[in-house]
Amino acid sequence: MQVVEGMFGVGTQGFFAEVNLGEAEARARMLLEEARRRGGRFHPDVALARAMLGEALLVAGRTDEGLALIHRAQRRLAREHGALALRAAELLDVEGTVSEERGELAAAERCFRDAMRLREAVCGQDDPIVAISLDHLARLFSDARFEDDIAESFLERAVAILGRAPADRPELTARVLHNLAVLLLRQGELDAARAVLERAIDVRAATVGIDDPAIAPQVRDLAGAFAARGDLDTASALCRQALAIVDQALGPDSAEAVEYVIDLGRLAARAGREEEAATLYRRAAELRRAWEGPEDIDAAALTDLATDLDSGRFATGRARARSFDA
């Protein structure tokens, strides 16, 4: 018996898309009471409604209250099968992400691994849905624990799984490929990183188009791979492509454009085009001040760098650039 048919069917994302944040908690509490009244305290619908309320509280910033409800809901749903068990895995992802943000890394790993076990039990070890858990674990080991070798093994397994059915989850496939490429770039494996980035771009472009802003970060990292090889012309062309995507989608004065402009400035300076580099750094400084305020420290550093380049103090300018990059 699904006592609030329609609401739970679309999932929490659909629920929050239909109501504003101010209404979310009240609607979730109403659904919880309705589920209790019709199904009894232990019906799975009560756990689904409790999870919805917990997520509403998380969005509202009431983290501890929300987590308590989510934890209780996932423990109940994990005893079910099929879609209900997969919902428990999603809730474990939420718990794990919050634990990771709080620095509770052992708890985060436990949540992500438990979520993976549920997905494997429901769908099999080679189902694309398992790659969601592998991606979470890779992020945890790379960004929080700085253990890139373990993170790479998770991502390689995810890539292998998704490679057998890339059309099933193209967004996840592109993200996993991108994350793997970033690790390869950090390890200096430039040719491998370039190949993986090109695959990521192809997968995403096939679904959203080559001019979608979601592609810009991958094009930017591909430019970084060429720059690391010393191919500054190709790197600059790719950076301009990425910036054009961002400018077209978000406007030429968006906050997202800043890092792309800085990248172009760095490449121009490396190529000896100091006047062009200074102009780009000034544009980046203006964007920083527009979004972060007139006293922004990074904007001041960019302005100083542009001044050094304009005045011919190239060695000083390069020193400032290295300091700013760090």
Short mmCIF file of C-alpha atoms in Angstrom, two decimals, residues 134-279:
data_model
loop_
_atom_site.label_atom_id
_atom_site.label_comp_id
_atom_site.label_asym_id
_atom_site.label_seq_id
_atom_site.Cartn_x
_atom_site.Cartn_y
_atom_site.Cartn_z
CA LEU A 134 32.20 4.57 -6.26
CA ASP A 135 32.21 8.27 -7.19
CA HIS A 136 31.41 9.26 -3.59
CA LEU A 137 34.17 7.03 -2.23
CA ALA A 138 36.66 8.38 -4.76
CA ARG A 139 35.90 11.95 -3.73
CA LEU A 140 36.29 11.06 -0.07
CA PHE A 141 39.68 9.41 -0.56
CA SER A 142 40.96 12.07 -2.96
CA ASP A 143 39.70 15.36 -1.51
CA ALA A 144 39.53 14.51 2.19
CA ARG A 145 42.16 11.83 2.70
CA PHE A 146 44.55 12.72 -0.14
CA GLU A 147 44.90 9.07 -1.09
CA ASP A 148 44.75 9.42 -4.85
CA ASP A 149 45.79 5.85 -5.59
CA ILE A 150 42.75 4.45 -3.76
CA ALA A 151 40.50 7.10 -5.29
CA GLU A 152 41.78 6.19 -8.74
CA SER A 153 40.91 2.52 -8.22
CA PHE A 154 37.31 3.46 -7.35
CA LEU A 155 37.03 5.70 -10.41
CA GLU A 156 38.55 3.11 -12.73
CA ARG A 157 35.97 0.56 -11.59
CA ALA A 158 33.21 3.16 -12.07
CA VAL A 159 34.48 3.96 -15.57
CA ALA A 160 34.52 0.25 -16.45
CA ILE A 161 30.94 -0.19 -15.23
CA LEU A 162 29.63 2.91 -16.96
CA GLY A 163 31.56 2.13 -20.12
CA ARG A 164 29.32 -0.86 -20.68
CA ALA A 165 26.21 1.33 -20.63
CA PRO A 166 27.26 5.01 -21.00
CA ALA A 167 23.86 6.08 -22.32
CA ASP A 168 22.14 4.96 -19.10
CA ARG A 169 23.73 7.65 -16.96
CA PRO A 170 25.53 10.16 -19.20
CA GLU A 171 25.82 12.88 -16.54
CA LEU A 172 27.37 10.46 -14.06
CA THR A 173 29.63 9.01 -16.76
CA ALA A 174 30.94 12.46 -17.70
CA ARG A 175 31.50 13.38 -14.05
CA VAL A 176 33.36 10.17 -13.24
CA LEU A 177 35.56 10.53 -16.32
CA HIS A 178 36.31 14.14 -15.40
CA ASN A 179 37.21 13.22 -11.82
CA LEU A 180 39.52 10.47 -13.04
CA ALA A 181 41.19 12.89 -15.44
CA VAL A 182 41.82 15.38 -12.62
CA LEU A 183 43.60 12.66 -10.65
CA LEU A 184 45.69 11.73 -13.69
CA LEU A 185 46.63 15.38 -14.21
CA ARG A 186 47.76 15.66 -10.60
CA GLN A 187 49.93 12.59 -11.08
CA GLY A 188 51.48 13.99 -14.25
CA GLU A 189 49.93 11.36 -16.52
CA LEU A 190 49.16 13.96 -19.18
CA ASP A 191 48.41 11.76 -22.19
CA ALA A 192 46.05 9.54 -20.19
CA ALA A 193 44.34 12.59 -18.67
CA ARG A 194 43.88 14.15 -22.11
CA ALA A 195 42.27 10.99 -23.50
CA VAL A 196 39.90 10.68 -20.54
CA LEU A 197 38.92 14.37 -20.72
CA GLU A 198 38.14 14.08 -24.41
CA ARG A 199 35.86 11.11 -23.62
CA ALA A 200 34.15 13.10 -20.88
CA ILE A 201 33.51 16.01 -23.25
CA ASP A 202 32.14 13.69 -25.92
CA VAL A 203 29.77 11.99 -23.47
CA ARG A 204 28.42 15.26 -22.10
CA ALA A 205 28.19 16.94 -25.52
CA ALA A 206 26.12 14.03 -26.82
CA THR A 207 23.39 14.81 -24.29
CA VAL A 208 23.54 18.57 -23.61
CA GLY A 209 25.46 19.95 -26.61
CA ILE A 210 28.97 21.29 -26.92
CA ASP A 211 27.97 24.79 -25.77
CA ASP A 212 26.46 23.75 -22.45
CA PRO A 213 28.20 25.41 -19.46
CA ALA A 214 28.61 21.99 -17.81
CA ILE A 215 31.28 21.23 -20.43
CA ALA A 216 33.39 24.32 -19.70
CA PRO A 217 35.28 22.87 -16.68
CA GLN A 218 36.30 19.81 -18.69
CA VAL A 219 37.49 21.97 -21.60
CA ARG A 220 39.43 24.06 -19.09
CA ASP A 221 41.18 21.00 -17.66
CA LEU A 222 41.91 19.76 -21.16
CA ALA A 223 43.61 23.09 -21.76
CA GLY A 224 45.65 22.46 -18.62
CA ALA A 225 46.82 19.13 -20.01
CA PHE A 226 48.06 20.81 -23.20
CA ALA A 227 49.67 23.64 -21.21
CA ALA A 228 51.55 21.13 -19.07
CA ARG A 229 52.94 19.69 -22.31
CA GLY A 230 54.08 23.15 -23.39
CA ASP A 231 51.51 23.47 -26.18
CA LEU A 232 50.42 26.97 -25.19
CA ASP A 233 48.63 27.75 -28.46
CA THR A 234 46.27 24.78 -28.15
CA ALA A 235 45.82 25.46 -24.45
CA SER A 236 44.90 29.10 -25.14
CA ALA A 237 42.44 28.12 -27.85
CA LEU A 238 40.75 25.68 -25.48
CA CYS A 239 40.65 28.27 -22.69
CA ARG A 240 39.01 30.77 -25.04
CA GLN A 241 36.49 28.09 -26.02
CA ALA A 242 35.68 27.39 -22.37
CA LEU A 243 35.36 31.10 -21.57
CA ALA A 244 33.10 31.64 -24.60
CA ILE A 245 30.82 28.86 -23.36
CA VAL A 246 30.60 30.46 -19.91
CA ASP A 247 30.09 33.97 -21.32
CA GLN A 248 27.33 32.82 -23.67
CA ALA A 249 25.50 30.82 -21.03
CA LEU A 250 25.95 33.02 -17.97
CA GLY A 251 26.94 36.42 -19.33
CA PRO A 252 30.38 38.03 -19.79
CA ASP A 253 30.41 39.41 -16.25
CA SER A 254 29.52 36.23 -14.36
CA ALA A 255 31.43 35.13 -11.28
CA GLU A 256 32.13 31.81 -13.01
CA ALA A 257 34.15 33.59 -15.73
CA VAL A 258 36.92 34.75 -13.38
CA GLU A 259 39.04 31.60 -13.29
CA TYR A 260 38.85 31.20 -17.06
CA VAL A 261 40.08 34.77 -17.57
CA ILE A 262 42.92 34.17 -15.11
CA ASP A 263 43.90 31.00 -16.98
CA LEU A 264 44.12 32.96 -20.23
CA GLY A 265 46.24 35.58 -18.48
CA ARG A 266 48.66 32.96 -17.20
CA LEU A 267 48.99 31.41 -20.64
CA ALA A 268 49.58 34.80 -22.28
CA ALA A 269 52.27 35.62 -19.70
CA ARG A 270 53.97 32.25 -20.26
CA ALA A 271 53.96 32.92 -24.01
CA GLY A 272 55.59 36.33 -23.49
CA ARG A 273 52.49 38.35 -24.37
CA GLU A 274 52.70 40.61 -21.32
CA GLU A 275 50.34 43.34 -22.55
CA GLU A 276 47.61 40.80 -23.27
CA ALA A 277 48.22 39.11 -19.92
CA ALA A 278 47.95 42.42 -18.06
CA THR A 279 44.64 43.20 -19.78
#
